[in-house]
Short mmCIF file of C-alpha atoms in Angstrom, two decimals:
data_model
loop_
_atom_site.label_atom_id
_atom_site.label_comp_id
_atom_site.label_asym_id
_atom_site.label_seq_id
_atom_site.Cartn_x
_atom_site.Cartn_y
_atom_site.Cartn_z
CA MET M 1 -46.94 -74.85 -14.85
CA HIS M 2 -48.11 -71.46 -15.49
CA SER M 3 -47.89 -70.40 -11.64
CA THR M 4 -44.37 -71.71 -11.73
CA TYR M 5 -43.41 -69.54 -14.35
CA LEU M 6 -45.09 -66.53 -12.96
CA ARG M 7 -43.41 -67.14 -9.58
CA ASN M 8 -39.96 -67.49 -10.83
CA PHE M 9 -40.33 -64.25 -13.29
CA THR M 10 -41.58 -62.52 -10.28
CA ALA M 11 -38.77 -63.38 -7.85
CA THR M 12 -36.04 -62.82 -10.88
CA ALA M 13 -37.68 -59.45 -11.39
CA ALA M 14 -37.68 -58.44 -7.88
CA MET M 15 -34.15 -59.27 -7.52
CA VAL M 16 -33.25 -57.27 -10.62
CA MET M 17 -35.11 -54.13 -9.29
CA VAL M 18 -33.29 -54.66 -5.85
CA SER M 19 -30.02 -54.84 -7.57
CA PHE M 20 -30.73 -51.73 -9.73
CA LEU M 21 -31.86 -49.85 -6.60
CA LEU M 22 -28.66 -50.95 -4.57
CA ILE M 23 -26.37 -49.91 -7.36
CA GLY M 24 -28.14 -46.59 -7.83
CA LEU M 25 -27.95 -45.97 -3.96
CA ALA M 26 -24.20 -46.90 -4.02
CA PHE M 27 -23.49 -44.66 -7.17
CA SER M 28 -25.43 -41.62 -5.37
CA VAL M 29 -23.29 -42.01 -2.17
CA VAL M 30 -20.06 -42.20 -3.83
CA SER M 31 -20.77 -39.29 -6.11
CA ARG M 32 -21.82 -37.01 -3.47
CA SER M 33 -18.69 -38.10 -1.58
CA VAL M 34 -16.66 -37.16 -4.61
CA PHE M 35 -18.70 -33.72 -5.18
CA LEU M 36 -18.03 -32.80 -1.53
CA SER M 37 -14.43 -33.56 -1.39
CA GLU M 38 -13.71 -31.64 -4.91
CA THR M 39 -15.83 -28.81 -3.39
CA ARG M 40 -13.65 -28.81 -0.26
CA GLU M 41 -10.55 -29.04 -2.21
CA ASN M 42 -11.49 -26.04 -4.50
CA VAL M 43 -12.55 -23.83 -1.65
CA ARG M 44 -9.21 -24.61 0.22
CA ASN M 45 -7.23 -23.73 -2.80
CA SER M 46 -9.12 -20.54 -3.50
CA SER M 47 -8.97 -19.71 0.34
CA GLU M 48 -5.11 -19.98 0.40
CA SER M 49 -4.70 -18.07 -2.61
CA ILE M 50 -6.98 -15.10 -1.61
CA SER M 51 -5.52 -15.02 1.88
CA ARG M 52 -2.08 -14.51 0.68
CA MET M 53 -3.70 -11.55 -1.89
CA ALA M 54 -5.62 -9.97 0.97
CA GLU M 55 -2.67 -10.10 3.33
CA ALA M 56 -0.51 -8.19 0.79
CA VAL M 57 -3.15 -5.71 -0.15
CA ALA M 58 -3.85 -5.10 3.67
CA GLU M 59 -0.02 -4.25 3.83
CA THR M 60 -0.08 -1.66 0.97
CA GLY M 61 -3.59 -0.51 0.84
CA ASP M 62 -7.21 -1.00 2.20
CA LEU M 63 -9.18 -4.15 2.10
CA ARG M 64 -12.31 -1.80 1.82
CA SER M 65 -11.23 -0.37 -1.56
CA LEU M 66 -13.10 -0.67 -4.65
CA GLU M 67 -10.17 -2.64 -6.36
CA MET M 68 -10.28 -5.14 -3.52
CA ARG M 69 -14.02 -5.64 -4.29
CA MET M 70 -13.34 -5.90 -7.95
CA LEU M 71 -10.51 -8.60 -7.26
CA LEU M 72 -12.89 -10.58 -5.17
CA SER M 73 -15.78 -10.54 -7.47
CA THR M 74 -13.72 -11.37 -10.57
CA ILE M 75 -12.36 -14.59 -8.64
CA ALA M 76 -15.74 -15.55 -7.00
CA SER M 77 -17.26 -15.28 -10.63
CA SER M 78 -14.75 -17.42 -12.17
CA THR M 79 -14.72 -20.05 -9.16
CA GLY M 80 -18.41 -19.99 -8.27
CA GLN M 81 -17.91 -19.12 -4.84
CA HIS M 82 -18.99 -16.28 -2.44
CA ILE M 83 -16.18 -14.58 -0.73
CA PHE M 84 -16.21 -11.88 2.09
CA ILE M 85 -13.66 -10.55 4.65
CA THR M 86 -14.78 -9.45 8.01
CA GLY M 87 -12.83 -7.22 10.37
CA GLU M 88 -11.55 -8.34 13.89
CA SER M 89 -14.95 -7.66 15.36
CA GLY M 90 -16.92 -9.88 12.77
CA GLN M 91 -18.21 -6.88 10.69
CA VAL M 92 -17.94 -7.48 6.94
CA ILE M 93 -15.75 -4.96 5.43
CA THR M 94 -15.61 -6.20 1.82
CA CYS M 95 -17.51 -8.79 -0.29
CA SER M 96 -17.42 -10.47 -3.75
CA ASP M 97 -21.16 -9.42 -4.86
CA ALA M 98 -20.89 -7.62 -8.17
CA GLY M 99 -23.42 -4.81 -7.25
CA ALA M 100 -21.98 -1.23 -6.24
CA PHE M 101 -23.76 -1.69 -2.90
CA CYS M 102 -23.50 -4.94 -1.34
CA GLN M 103 -26.07 -6.01 1.29
CA HIS M 104 -23.46 -7.87 3.28
CA ILE M 105 -21.14 -4.79 4.07
CA GLY M 106 -21.53 -3.71 7.51
CA THR M 107 -23.49 -6.76 8.48
CA ARG M 108 -22.21 -8.05 11.61
CA LEU M 109 -21.80 -12.17 11.71
CA ASN M 110 -23.74 -14.12 14.60
CA ASP M 111 -21.68 -13.72 17.76
CA SER M 112 -21.01 -17.48 17.70
CA ILE M 113 -19.13 -17.38 14.50
CA PRO M 114 -16.05 -15.07 15.53
CA SER M 115 -15.87 -16.80 18.77
CA SER M 116 -15.33 -20.22 16.94
CA LEU M 117 -12.90 -19.02 14.58
CA PRO M 118 -9.07 -20.40 15.57
CA THR M 119 -6.28 -17.82 16.16
CA GLN M 120 -4.25 -19.35 13.29
CA GLY M 121 -5.17 -21.56 10.36
CA SER M 122 -8.60 -22.11 9.12
CA VAL M 123 -11.86 -23.88 10.17
CA THR M 124 -14.83 -25.21 8.13
CA PHE M 125 -18.54 -24.65 8.55
CA GLN M 126 -21.59 -26.21 7.09
CA GLY M 127 -25.02 -24.54 7.18
CA THR M 128 -26.18 -20.99 6.77
CA LEU M 129 -23.32 -19.39 8.77
CA GLY M 130 -25.33 -18.29 11.87
CA GLY M 131 -28.33 -17.01 9.42
CA PHE M 132 -25.81 -14.95 7.16
CA TYR M 133 -26.75 -17.30 4.20
CA GLU M 134 -30.45 -18.21 3.37
CA ALA M 135 -29.45 -21.66 2.09
CA ARG M 136 -26.79 -24.07 3.29
CA HIS M 137 -23.20 -23.37 2.26
CA TYR M 138 -19.88 -25.07 2.77
CA THR M 139 -17.74 -22.28 4.17
CA LEU M 140 -14.09 -22.11 4.96
CA ALA M 141 -12.79 -19.36 7.31
CA THR M 142 -9.06 -18.33 7.40
CA VAL M 143 -7.57 -15.65 9.95
CA LEU M 144 -5.68 -12.92 8.15
CA ARG M 145 -2.70 -11.61 9.58
CA ASN M 146 -0.45 -8.56 8.98
CA SER M 147 3.40 -8.33 8.81
CA ASP M 148 3.70 -8.61 12.53
CA GLY M 149 1.56 -11.95 12.76
CA GLU M 150 -1.16 -10.26 14.53
CA PRO M 151 -4.85 -11.03 13.25
CA THR M 152 -6.33 -8.26 11.06
CA GLY M 153 -9.69 -10.11 10.13
CA CYS M 154 -10.94 -13.33 8.52
CA LEU M 155 -11.45 -14.47 5.09
CA PHE M 156 -14.58 -16.40 4.24
CA VAL M 157 -14.93 -18.47 1.15
CA SER M 158 -18.17 -20.38 0.57
CA ARG M 159 -19.82 -22.62 -1.73
#
């Protein structure tokens, strides 16, 4: 009789543990999906706003200016994102890093990145952006255009 009780208890405990494991696994998959979806939406919204601002600044001033860097730095610190703008050649011309001398300015992106950019609209990358970042990032790249509709550079927003 004692062994029957032990077998039933063991089977019930195993089923409860497997149930908790499956519930935990399902919860982690769903929460990861929600987190990624929220990150994508935040990055996309930021990119749309920043690209409009950058195109307006490019019409009246210079994207390399200190004011532009300060704007990007403020936006980046409030959103938790990293923002930089490249010229047509793929060389970083301004960045959201708060330091006076940003290590990214003047850096050229891996040749595969500018060649994979669309002629209009935006594209997403997941990874180190061809070695630009040390860790994996979700990055949205948006082509910047002047008032004539010609591409002037590219905006990258990463998280």
